[in-house]
PDB file of C-alpha atoms and ligand atoms in Angstrom:
ATOM      1  CA  MET A   8     172.613 274.737  78.438  1.00 71.00           C
ATOM      2  CA  HIS A   9     172.720 273.429  81.964  1.00 78.00           C
ATOM      3  CA  ILE A  10     175.572 271.796  83.815  1.00 82.00           C
ATOM      4  CA  SER A  11     174.711 268.606  85.688  1.00 87.00           C
ATOM      5  CA  VAL A  12     176.204 265.188  86.272  1.00 89.00           C
ATOM      6  CA  PHE A  13     172.651 263.886  86.720  1.00 92.00           C
ATOM      7  CA  ASP A  14     171.758 264.404  83.074  1.00 92.00           C
ATOM      8  CA  PRO A  15     174.411 262.433  81.192  1.00 93.00           C
ATOM      9  CA  ALA A  16     174.652 262.871  77.434  1.00 93.00           C
ATOM     10  CA  SER A  17     177.337 260.299  76.656  1.00 93.00           C
ATOM     11  CA  PRO A  18     177.932 256.603  77.444  1.00 92.00           C
ATOM     12  CA  GLN A  19     180.880 257.586  79.655  1.00 93.00           C
ATOM     13  CA  ALA A  20     178.876 260.079  81.702  1.00 94.00           C
ATOM     14  CA  ALA A  21     176.008 257.574  81.963  1.00 94.00           C
ATOM     15  CA  LYS A  22     178.390 254.994  83.398  1.00 95.00           C
ATOM     16  CA  LEU A  23     179.667 257.492  85.962  1.00 95.00           C
ATOM     17  CA  LEU A  24     176.121 258.255  87.019  1.00 96.00           C
ATOM     18  CA  TRP A  25     175.472 254.519  87.298  1.00 96.00           C
ATOM     19  CA  LEU A  26     178.437 254.242  89.687  1.00 96.00           C
ATOM     20  CA  TRP A  27     177.252 257.293  91.607  1.00 96.00           C
ATOM     21  CA  ASN A  28     173.802 255.778  92.031  1.00 96.00           C
ATOM     22  CA  ALA A  29     175.214 252.453  93.209  1.00 95.00           C
ATOM     23  CA  CYS A  30     177.388 254.215  95.827  1.00 95.00           C
ATOM     24  CA  PHE A  31     174.494 256.427  96.866  1.00 96.00           C
ATOM     25  CA  TRP A  32     172.078 253.561  97.503  1.00 95.00           C
ATOM     26  CA  ILE A  33     174.667 251.445  99.323  1.00 93.00           C
ATOM     27  CA  CYS A  34     175.509 254.419 101.559  1.00 94.00           C
ATOM     28  CA  ALA A  35     171.819 255.221 102.045  1.00 97.00           C
ATOM     29  CA  PHE A  36     171.228 251.625 103.141  1.00 93.00           C
ATOM     30  CA  ILE A  37     174.102 251.798 105.660  1.00 93.00           C
ATOM     31  CA  LEU A  38     172.833 255.118 107.008  1.00 97.00           C
ATOM     32  CA  ALA A  39     169.339 253.668 107.420  1.00 97.00           C
ATOM     33  CA  VAL A  40     170.580 250.562 109.258  1.00 94.00           C
ATOM     34  CA  VAL A  41     172.746 252.616 111.622  1.00 95.00           C
ATOM     35  CA  THR A  42     170.104 255.264 112.291  1.00 97.00           C
ATOM     36  CA  ILE A  43     167.310 252.781 112.911  1.00 97.00           C
ATOM     37  CA  SER A  44     169.558 250.642 115.138  1.00 96.00           C
ATOM     38  CA  ILE A  45     170.542 253.612 117.276  1.00 97.00           C
ATOM     39  CA  ALA A  46     166.945 254.765 117.596  1.00 97.00           C
ATOM     40  CA  TYR A  47     165.857 251.260 118.551  1.00 97.00           C
ATOM     41  CA  MET A  48     168.631 250.889 121.144  1.00 94.00           C
ATOM     42  CA  LEU A  49     167.827 254.271 122.672  1.00 94.00           C
ATOM     43  CA  VAL A  50     164.240 253.252 123.293  1.00 94.00           C
ATOM     44  CA  ARG A  51     164.628 249.554 123.937  1.00 90.00           C
ATOM     45  CA  TYR A  52     167.485 249.847 126.441  1.00 88.00           C
ATOM     46  CA  ARG A  53     166.670 253.177 128.044  1.00 88.00           C
ATOM     47  CA  TRP A  54     167.309 253.417 131.746  1.00 86.00           C
ATOM     48  CA  ARG A  55     164.296 252.378 133.801  1.00 86.00           C
ATOM     49  CA  GLY A  56     165.920 252.586 137.202  1.00 84.00           C
ATOM     50  CA  GLY A  57     167.740 249.790 138.947  1.00 82.00           C
ATOM     51  CA  ASP A  58     171.239 248.439 138.376  1.00 83.00           C
ATOM     52  CA  GLU A  59     173.427 248.388 135.301  1.00 82.00           C
ATOM     53  CA  PRO A  60     172.689 245.468 132.972  1.00 79.00           C
ATOM     54  CA  ALA A  61     175.119 242.580 132.651  1.00 82.00           C
ATOM     55  CA  GLN A  62     178.321 243.621 130.842  1.00 84.00           C
ATOM     56  CA  THR A  63     179.623 241.210 128.204  1.00 82.00           C
ATOM     57  CA  SER A  64     182.940 241.362 126.375  1.00 87.00           C
ATOM     58  CA  GLY A  65     184.172 239.420 123.380  1.00 86.00           C
ATOM     59  CA  ASN A  66     181.616 237.995 120.996  1.00 89.00           C
ATOM     60  CA  GLN A  67     183.132 236.076 118.136  1.00 91.00           C
ATOM     61  CA  ARG A  68     180.043 236.122 115.920  1.00 92.00           C
ATOM     62  CA  LEU A  69     179.670 239.876 116.257  1.00 90.00           C
ATOM     63  CA  GLU A  70     183.368 240.488 115.627  1.00 92.00           C
ATOM     64  CA  PHE A  71     183.245 238.307 112.560  1.00 94.00           C
ATOM     65  CA  GLY A  72     180.077 239.967 111.284  1.00 93.00           C
ATOM     66  CA  TRP A  73     181.255 243.531 111.549  1.00 90.00           C
ATOM     67  CA  THR A  74     184.502 242.676 109.838  1.00 95.00           C
ATOM     68  CA  ALA A  75     183.029 240.627 107.005  1.00 96.00           C
ATOM     69  CA  ILE A  76     180.130 242.932 106.089  1.00 92.00           C
ATOM     70  CA  PRO A  77     182.223 246.103 105.535  1.00 92.00           C
ATOM     71  CA  ILE A  78     184.873 244.145 103.639  1.00 96.00           C
ATOM     72  CA  SER A  79     182.295 242.708 101.274  1.00 95.00           C
ATOM     73  CA  LEU A  80     180.736 246.177 100.777  1.00 93.00           C
ATOM     74  CA  VAL A  81     184.140 247.601  99.900  1.00 94.00           C
ATOM     75  CA  ALA A  82     184.715 244.653  97.556  1.00 96.00           C
ATOM     76  CA  VAL A  83     181.411 245.347  95.782  1.00 95.00           C
ATOM     77  CA  LEU A  84     182.262 249.055  95.462  1.00 95.00           C
ATOM     78  CA  PHE A  85     185.690 248.133  94.122  1.00 97.00           C
ATOM     79  CA  VAL A  86     184.232 245.904  91.424  1.00 97.00           C
ATOM     80  CA  LEU A  87     181.668 248.547  90.426  1.00 96.00           C
ATOM     81  CA  SER A  88     184.434 251.178  90.239  1.00 96.00           C
ATOM     82  CA  VAL A  89     186.582 248.968  88.036  1.00 96.00           C
ATOM     83  CA  VAL A  90     183.638 248.322  85.708  1.00 95.00           C
ATOM     84  CA  ALA A  91     182.955 252.078  85.444  1.00 95.00           C
ATOM     85  CA  ALA A  92     186.626 252.974  85.028  1.00 94.00           C
ATOM     86  CA  ARG A  93     187.024 250.457  82.213  1.00 93.00           C
ATOM     87  CA  ALA A  94     184.011 251.916  80.421  1.00 91.00           C
ATOM     88  CA  VAL A  95     185.192 255.518  80.835  1.00 92.00           C
ATOM     89  CA  ASP A  96     188.948 255.200  80.373  1.00 91.00           C
ATOM     90  CA  ARG A  97     189.407 252.925  77.430  1.00 88.00           C
ATOM     91  CA  PRO A  98     192.819 252.520  75.816  1.00 88.00           C
ATOM     92  CA  VAL A  99     194.008 255.609  73.965  1.00 88.00           C
ATOM     93  CA  ARG A 100     195.833 256.208  70.719  1.00 88.00           C
ATOM     94  CA  ARG A 101     198.989 258.281  70.575  1.00 87.00           C
ATOM     95  CA  ASP A 102     197.433 260.615  68.025  1.00 92.00           C
ATOM     96  CA  PRO A 103     194.502 262.475  69.605  1.00 95.00           C
ATOM     97  CA  ASP A 104     191.755 264.105  67.554  1.00 95.00           C
ATOM     98  CA  ILE A 105     192.012 267.294  69.563  1.00 96.00           C
ATOM     99  CA  VAL A 106     194.654 268.803  71.842  1.00 96.00           C
ATOM    100  CA  VAL A 107     193.292 271.061  74.569  1.00 97.00           C
ATOM    101  CA  THR A 108     195.750 273.204  76.510  1.00 96.00           C
ATOM    102  CA  GLY A 109     194.802 274.969  79.725  1.00 96.00           C
ATOM    103  CA  HIS A 110     196.063 278.521  80.159  1.00 95.00           C
ATOM    104  CA  GLN A 111     195.356 281.046  82.896  1.00 93.00           C
ATOM    105  CA  TRP A 112     192.373 281.489  82.192  1.00 93.00           C
ATOM    106  CA  TRP A 113     191.249 280.069  78.915  1.00 95.00           C
ATOM    107  CA  TRP A 114     191.486 276.912  76.848  1.00 96.00           C
ATOM    108  CA  GLN A 115     193.423 276.540  73.637  1.00 95.00           C
ATOM    109  CA  VAL A 116     191.974 274.013  71.219  1.00 96.00           C
ATOM    110  CA  ASN A 117     194.125 272.478  68.471  1.00 95.00           C
ATOM    111  CA  TYR A 118     192.985 270.092  65.749  1.00 95.00           C
ATOM    112  CA  PRO A 119     196.135 268.238  64.635  1.00 95.00           C
ATOM    113  CA  SER A 120     194.426 266.748  61.573  1.00 93.00           C
ATOM    114  CA  ASN A 121     194.421 270.076  59.743  1.00 91.00           C
ATOM    115  CA  GLY A 122     196.142 272.538  62.049  1.00 90.00           C
ATOM    116  CA  ALA A 123     193.009 274.459  63.025  1.00 92.00           C
ATOM    117  CA  ILE A 124     193.310 276.394  66.290  1.00 93.00           C
ATOM    118  CA  THR A 125     190.556 277.947  68.317  1.00 94.00           C
ATOM    119  CA  ALA A 126     189.759 278.754  71.946  1.00 93.00           C
ATOM    120  CA  ASN A 127     187.156 277.956  74.578  1.00 95.00           C
ATOM    121  CA  GLU A 128     184.797 276.312  72.085  1.00 95.00           C
ATOM    122  CA  ILE A 129     185.444 272.685  71.239  1.00 96.00           C
ATOM    123  CA  HIS A 130     183.530 271.277  68.299  1.00 96.00           C
ATOM    124  CA  ILE A 131     183.073 267.516  68.017  1.00 96.00           C
ATOM    125  CA  PRO A 132     181.091 265.279  65.674  1.00 96.00           C
ATOM    126  CA  VAL A 133     177.949 263.948  67.337  1.00 95.00           C
ATOM    127  CA  GLY A 134     177.802 260.251  68.228  1.00 91.00           C
ATOM    128  CA  ARG A 135     181.462 259.670  67.458  1.00 92.00           C
ATOM    129  CA  GLU A 136     184.152 258.969  70.025  1.00 92.00           C
ATOM    130  CA  THR A 137     186.669 261.786  70.107  1.00 94.00           C
ATOM    131  CA  LEU A 138     190.013 261.503  71.814  1.00 96.00           C
ATOM    132  CA  ILE A 139     191.235 264.665  73.510  1.00 96.00           C
ATOM    133  CA  ALA A 140     194.758 265.166  74.803  1.00 96.00           C
ATOM    134  CA  VAL A 141     194.801 267.582  77.725  1.00 97.00           C
ATOM    135  CA  GLU A 142     197.867 269.688  78.507  1.00 96.00           C
ATOM    136  CA  SER A 143     198.726 272.819  80.443  1.00 96.00           C
ATOM    137  CA  ALA A 144     200.819 275.838  79.562  1.00 94.00           C
ATOM    138  CA  ASP A 145     201.260 277.082  83.117  1.00 94.00           C
ATOM    139  CA  VAL A 146     199.664 275.645  86.276  1.00 96.00           C
ATOM    140  CA  ILE A 147     197.418 272.668  86.973  1.00 97.00           C
ATOM    141  CA  HIS A 148     193.935 273.023  85.517  1.00 97.00           C
ATOM    142  CA  ASP A 149     191.191 270.457  85.234  1.00 97.00           C
ATOM    143  CA  PHE A 150     189.103 269.785  82.163  1.00 97.00           C
ATOM    144  CA  TRP A 151     185.492 268.915  82.947  1.00 96.00           C
ATOM    145  CA  VAL A 152     182.317 268.647  80.882  1.00 95.00           C
ATOM    146  CA  PRO A 153     179.897 267.169  83.427  1.00 94.00           C
ATOM    147  CA  ARG A 154     177.334 265.872  80.939  1.00 94.00           C
ATOM    148  CA  LEU A 155     179.932 264.209  78.745  1.00 94.00           C
ATOM    149  CA  GLY A 156     182.378 262.492  81.056  1.00 91.00           C
ATOM    150  CA  ARG A 157     184.921 262.452  83.804  1.00 93.00           C
ATOM    151  CA  LYS A 158     187.271 265.195  84.889  1.00 94.00           C
ATOM    152  CA  ILE A 159     190.878 265.122  83.848  1.00 96.00           C
ATOM    153  CA  ASP A 160     193.768 267.247  85.094  1.00 97.00           C
ATOM    154  CA  ALA A 161     195.763 269.448  82.762  1.00 97.00           C
ATOM    155  CA  ILE A 162     199.272 269.156  84.132  1.00 97.00           C
ATOM    156  CA  PRO A 163     202.328 271.125  82.941  1.00 96.00           C
ATOM    157  CA  GLY A 164     204.811 268.883  81.143  1.00 95.00           C
ATOM    158  CA  ARG A 165     202.429 265.982  80.873  1.00 95.00           C
ATOM    159  CA  ARG A 166     199.826 264.802  78.389  1.00 95.00           C
ATOM    160  CA  ASN A 167     196.607 263.244  79.695  1.00 95.00           C
ATOM    161  CA  PHE A 168     193.900 261.727  77.542  1.00 96.00           C
ATOM    162  CA  ILE A 169     190.141 261.695  77.741  1.00 95.00           C
ATOM    163  CA  TRP A 170     187.455 260.219  75.502  1.00 94.00           C
ATOM    164  CA  ILE A 171     184.577 262.540  74.758  1.00 92.00           C
ATOM    165  CA  GLN A 172     181.356 261.655  73.053  1.00 93.00           C
ATOM    166  CA  ALA A 173     177.951 263.304  72.785  1.00 95.00           C
ATOM    167  CA  ASP A 174     174.838 261.309  71.950  1.00 92.00           C
ATOM    168  CA  GLN A 175     172.865 264.298  70.718  1.00 93.00           C
ATOM    169  CA  ALA A 176     173.773 267.416  68.827  1.00 94.00           C
ATOM    170  CA  GLY A 177     173.899 270.437  71.092  1.00 94.00           C
ATOM    171  CA  GLU A 178     176.089 272.429  73.402  1.00 94.00           C
ATOM    172  CA  TYR A 179     177.604 271.217  76.617  1.00 95.00           C
ATOM    173  CA  LYS A 180     179.071 273.473  79.252  1.00 94.00           C
ATOM    174  CA  GLY A 181     182.561 272.830  80.537  1.00 95.00           C
ATOM    175  CA  ALA A 182     184.625 274.336  83.314  1.00 95.00           C
ATOM    176  CA  CYS A 183     188.029 274.259  84.900  1.00 96.00           C
ATOM    177  CA  ALA A 184     187.647 272.119  88.003  1.00 95.00           C
ATOM    178  CA  GLU A 185     190.964 272.780  89.715  1.00 96.00           C
ATOM    179  CA  PHE A 186     191.628 276.075  91.452  1.00 96.00           C
ATOM    180  CA  CYS A 187     194.198 277.818  89.273  1.00 96.00           C
ATOM    181  CA  GLY A 188     194.242 281.459  90.328  1.00 93.00           C
ATOM    182  CA  ALA A 189     192.162 284.606  90.446  1.00 91.00           C
ATOM    183  CA  GLN A 190     189.951 283.873  87.436  1.00 93.00           C
ATOM    184  CA  HIS A 191     189.546 280.134  87.892  1.00 95.00           C
ATOM    185  CA  ALA A 192     185.791 280.640  87.947  1.00 94.00           C
ATOM    186  CA  TRP A 193     185.920 282.208  84.478  1.00 94.00           C
ATOM    187  CA  MET A 194     187.846 279.463  82.817  1.00 95.00           C
ATOM    188  CA  ARG A 195     184.716 278.132  81.204  1.00 94.00           C
ATOM    189  CA  PHE A 196     184.270 276.585  77.804  1.00 95.00           C
ATOM    190  CA  ARG A 197     181.704 274.731  75.762  1.00 95.00           C
ATOM    191  CA  VAL A 198     181.597 271.617  73.654  1.00 96.00           C
ATOM    192  CA  VAL A 199     179.541 271.947  70.493  1.00 96.00           C
ATOM    193  CA  ALA A 200     178.421 268.570  69.148  1.00 96.00           C
ATOM    194  CA  GLN A 201     177.470 268.803  65.482  1.00 96.00           C
ATOM    195  CA  ASP A 202     176.333 266.506  62.695  1.00 95.00           C
ATOM    196  CA  PRO A 203     179.485 265.015  61.146  1.00 94.00           C
ATOM    197  CA  ALA A 204     178.952 266.931  57.892  1.00 95.00           C
ATOM    198  CA  ASP A 205     178.540 270.259  59.716  1.00 95.00           C
ATOM    199  CA  TYR A 206     181.517 269.433  61.856  1.00 95.00           C
ATOM    200  CA  ASP A 207     183.702 268.705  58.824  1.00 95.00           C
ATOM    201  CA  SER A 208     182.832 271.993  57.188  1.00 94.00           C
ATOM    202  CA  TRP A 209     183.334 273.872  60.447  1.00 94.00           C
ATOM    203  CA  LEU A 210     186.742 272.238  60.871  1.00 95.00           C
ATOM    204  CA  ALA A 211     187.784 273.058  57.308  1.00 94.00           C
ATOM    205  CA  GLY A 212     186.689 276.665  57.846  1.00 92.00           C
ATOM    206  CA  GLN A 213     188.752 276.956  61.024  1.00 92.00           C
ATOM    207  CA  ALA A 214     191.913 275.975  59.171  1.00 91.00           C
ATOM    208  CA  ALA A 215     191.405 278.661  56.535  1.00 90.00           C
ATOM    209  CA  PRO A 216     193.250 281.970  56.839  1.00 89.00           C
ATOM    210  CA  ALA A 217     191.426 284.993  58.214  1.00 89.00           C
ATOM    211  CA  THR A 218     189.032 286.831  55.926  1.00 89.00           C
ATOM    212  CA  GLU A 219     190.266 290.049  54.353  1.00 89.00           C
ATOM    213  CA  PRO A 220     188.915 293.190  55.994  1.00 89.00           C
ATOM    214  CA  GLU A 221     186.345 294.983  53.847  1.00 89.00           C
ATOM    215  CA  SER A 222     185.760 298.436  55.304  1.00 91.00           C
ATOM    216  CA  GLU A 223     188.459 301.069  55.619  1.00 91.00           C
ATOM    217  CA  GLU A 224     188.032 301.002  59.361  1.00 90.00           C
ATOM    218  CA  ALA A 225     188.578 297.250  59.470  1.00 90.00           C
ATOM    219  CA  LYS A 226     191.690 297.602  57.299  1.00 90.00           C
ATOM    220  CA  THR A 227     193.025 300.141  59.755  1.00 92.00           C
ATOM    221  CA  GLY A 228     192.160 297.681  62.496  1.00 90.00           C
ATOM    222  CA  ARG A 229     194.328 295.022  60.923  1.00 90.00           C
ATOM    223  CA  GLU A 230     197.193 297.491  60.647  1.00 89.00           C
ATOM    224  CA  ARG A 231     196.796 298.478  64.293  1.00 91.00           C
ATOM    225  CA  PHE A 232     196.684 294.793  65.289  1.00 91.00           C
ATOM    226  CA  ARG A 233     200.134 294.455  63.723  1.00 89.00           C
ATOM    227  CA  GLN A 234     201.557 297.711  65.094  1.00 89.00           C
ATOM    228  CA  LEU A 235     200.225 297.524  68.634  1.00 89.00           C
ATOM    229  CA  THR A 236     201.382 294.728  70.874  1.00 85.00           C
ATOM    230  CA  CYS A 237     198.308 292.563  70.117  1.00 89.00           C
ATOM    231  CA  SER A 238     200.300 290.537  67.633  1.00 87.00           C
ATOM    232  CA  ASN A 239     202.960 289.681  70.228  1.00 88.00           C
ATOM    233  CA  CYS A 240     200.562 287.264  71.904  1.00 89.00           C
ATOM    234  CA  HIS A 241     197.619 286.657  69.580  1.00 92.00           C
ATOM    235  CA  ASN A 242     197.717 284.963  66.215  1.00 90.00           C
ATOM    236  CA  ILE A 243     195.664 285.698  63.163  1.00 91.00           C
ATOM    237  CA  ARG A 244     196.397 283.211  60.429  1.00 89.00           C
ATOM    238  CA  GLY A 245     197.652 284.987  57.355  1.00 85.00           C
ATOM    239  CA  VAL A 246     198.540 288.091  59.354  1.00 86.00           C
ATOM    240  CA  ASN A 247     201.150 287.001  61.896  1.00 83.00           C
ATOM    241  CA  GLN A 248     202.725 283.881  63.265  1.00 81.00           C
ATOM    242  CA  GLN A 249     203.461 283.750  66.938  1.00 71.00           C
ATOM    243  CA  ARG A 250     203.729 281.253  69.720  1.00 73.00           C
ATOM    244  CA  GLN A 251     200.317 280.670  71.243  1.00 77.00           C
ATOM    245  CA  PHE A 252     200.427 282.887  74.314  1.00 87.00           C
ATOM    246  CA  ALA A 253     196.837 284.028  73.940  1.00 92.00           C
ATOM    247  CA  PRO A 254     193.692 282.895  72.135  1.00 92.00           C
ATOM    248  CA  ASP A 255     193.998 282.577  68.368  1.00 91.00           C
ATOM    249  CA  LEU A 256     191.855 285.272  66.745  1.00 91.00           C
ATOM    250  CA  THR A 257     191.725 283.982  63.173  1.00 91.00           C
ATOM    251  CA  HIS A 258     188.025 283.118  63.449  1.00 91.00           C
ATOM    252  CA  LEU A 259     187.204 285.019  66.614  1.00 90.00           C
ATOM    253  CA  ALA A 260     183.806 286.224  65.418  1.00 88.00           C
ATOM    254  CA  GLY A 261     182.676 282.629  64.906  1.00 88.00           C
ATOM    255  CA  ARG A 262     182.862 281.996  68.640  1.00 92.00           C
ATOM    256  CA  GLN A 263     179.935 282.668  70.927  1.00 89.00           C
ATOM    257  CA  MET A 264     181.709 283.873  74.029  1.00 90.00           C
ATOM    258  CA  LEU A 265     184.762 285.887  75.025  1.00 88.00           C
ATOM    259  CA  ALA A 266     187.276 285.682  77.853  1.00 88.00           C
ATOM    260  CA  GLY A 267     186.637 282.142  79.061  1.00 85.00           C
ATOM    261  CA  GLU A 268     182.861 282.601  78.651  1.00 84.00           C
ATOM    262  CA  ARG A 269     182.919 285.679  80.858  1.00 90.00           C
ATOM    263  CA  ILE A 270     181.001 287.767  78.306  1.00 89.00           C
ATOM    264  CA  GLU A 271     179.014 287.168  75.149  1.00 88.00           C
ATOM    265  CA  ASN A 272     180.898 287.745  71.930  1.00 89.00           C
ATOM    266  CA  THR A 273     179.249 290.886  70.579  1.00 92.00           C
ATOM    267  CA  PRO A 274     181.011 293.871  69.003  1.00 90.00           C
ATOM    268  CA  GLU A 275     180.022 296.011  72.023  1.00 92.00           C
ATOM    269  CA  ASN A 276     181.487 293.534  74.483  1.00 90.00           C
ATOM    270  CA  LEU A 277     184.568 293.073  72.352  1.00 90.00           C
ATOM    271  CA  ARG A 278     185.123 296.822  72.437  1.00 91.00           C
ATOM    272  CA  ARG A 279     184.606 296.897  76.209  1.00 92.00           C
ATOM    273  CA  TRP A 280     187.113 294.081  76.557  1.00 93.00           C
ATOM    274  CA  LEU A 281     189.719 295.881  74.444  1.00 92.00           C
ATOM    275  CA  HIS A 282     189.078 299.092  76.343  1.00 92.00           C
ATOM    276  CA  ASP A 283     189.499 297.722  79.884  1.00 92.00           C
ATOM    277  CA  PRO A 284     189.998 293.961  80.304  1.00 92.00           C
ATOM    278  CA  ASP A 285     190.519 294.282  84.048  1.00 91.00           C
ATOM    279  CA  SER A 286     187.025 295.644  84.624  1.00 90.00           C
ATOM    280  CA  ILE A 287     185.642 292.464  83.084  1.00 90.00           C
ATOM    281  CA  LYS A 288     188.157 289.880  84.202  1.00 91.00           C
ATOM    282  CA  PRO A 289     190.525 291.222  86.893  1.00 89.00           C
ATOM    283  CA  GLU A 290     194.110 289.930  86.727  1.00 90.00           C
ATOM    284  CA  SER A 291     193.644 288.390  83.303  1.00 90.00           C
ATOM    285  CA  LEU A 292     196.835 288.487  81.240  1.00 90.00           C
ATOM    286  CA  MET A 293     195.160 290.642  78.616  1.00 91.00           C
ATOM    287  CA  PRO A 294     196.755 294.050  79.223  1.00 90.00           C
ATOM    288  CA  ASN A 295     195.037 297.396  79.116  1.00 90.00           C
ATOM    289  CA  LEU A 296     196.696 299.124  76.158  1.00 90.00           C
ATOM    290  CA  HIS A 297     194.887 302.411  76.885  1.00 91.00           C
ATOM    291  CA  LEU A 298     193.600 302.492  73.332  1.00 90.00           C
ATOM    292  CA  ASP A 299     191.976 305.647  72.069  1.00 92.00           C
ATOM    293  CA  ASP A 300     188.551 305.683  70.438  1.00 91.00           C
ATOM    294  CA  ASN A 301     189.958 305.428  66.916  1.00 91.00           C
ATOM    295  CA  ASP A 302     191.957 302.325  67.742  1.00 90.00           C
ATOM    296  CA  LEU A 303     189.080 300.786  69.661  1.00 91.00           C
ATOM    297  CA  ASN A 304     186.702 301.312  66.762  1.00 92.00           C
ATOM    298  CA  ALA A 305     189.166 300.071  64.171  1.00 90.00           C
ATOM    299  CA  LEU A 306     190.174 296.957  66.090  1.00 92.00           C
ATOM    300  CA  THR A 307     186.568 296.136  66.904  1.00 93.00           C
ATOM    301  CA  ALA A 308     185.560 296.572  63.261  1.00 91.00           C
ATOM    302  CA  TYR A 309     188.340 294.250  62.165  1.00 92.00           C
ATOM    303  CA  LEU A 310     188.067 291.542  64.842  1.00 92.00           C
ATOM    304  CA  ALA A 311     184.272 291.409  64.878  1.00 91.00           C
ATOM    305  CA  ALA A 312     184.316 290.496  61.178  1.00 89.00           C
ATOM    306  CA  LEU A 313     186.716 287.531  61.524  1.00 91.00           C
ATOM    307  CA  LYS A 314     184.152 284.775  61.033  1.00 88.00           C
TER     308      LYS A 314
HETATM  309 CU1  LIG B 416     192.115 276.628  85.335  1.00 69.31          CU
HETATM  310 CU2  LIG B 416     190.933 276.511  87.370  1.00 69.31          CU
END
């Protein structure tokens, strides 16, 4: 799963690359003309002894030429930009398919159609245009999936929209592209493009309440989740109901990564994260609760089974 604007996987990203290429070749042409002209002048008019050459001032044709050529280049670039912008930013509906909210330093992902909530892993149906509303819960972030489209800022108190589409099933890396604090670099996410049928069943599964714990240890884990301060910030559907201060954990084990893609989502890493979040992601808002081994084991057993 690489991250590159030069390998577009959606019509929007392809159009942006088209604009990039046009700008690149126009600029390359200008650079070549200027460089070759300077080199030519240096050789052709080098000093060979004798007096200064005749000095001329005011040449209407030259003045006209070096005004008209740049203006027409800018006009061409303007037209190309408008064409690309119209292809990328088409009119939006008021009811987005997905609402993505930037938090320091993770992404909340809501599906208004059925109330599903997840984090840092955005599923979309392949080949279908998906409208995402982008918001922020704290500071300015920037939502960017280079292979799928443009960047768009997540601004507190404002709702921006972006169309996302993936031509092929697969995973596409995303990142926060606006410096937003200590862990800006680990505000990563991924877009998972699935066959529509797989997507529908995934989405239905995400809206379901959390699975019941099976082992005794996992049951204890659920109890400790309620008793410790975990449940003040995190939600587990069917267990507690809280404002979304932190990633929803209802289907935590179904996600591939933890902590804004900082670490892989394995039971060992989950335990490490619960034990000492700061050693993994300094300054993250996840506190160190100084859990003992019993709590760590119980919580890990419970959370790691929440598919
Ligand atoms: Cu959020 Cu950078």
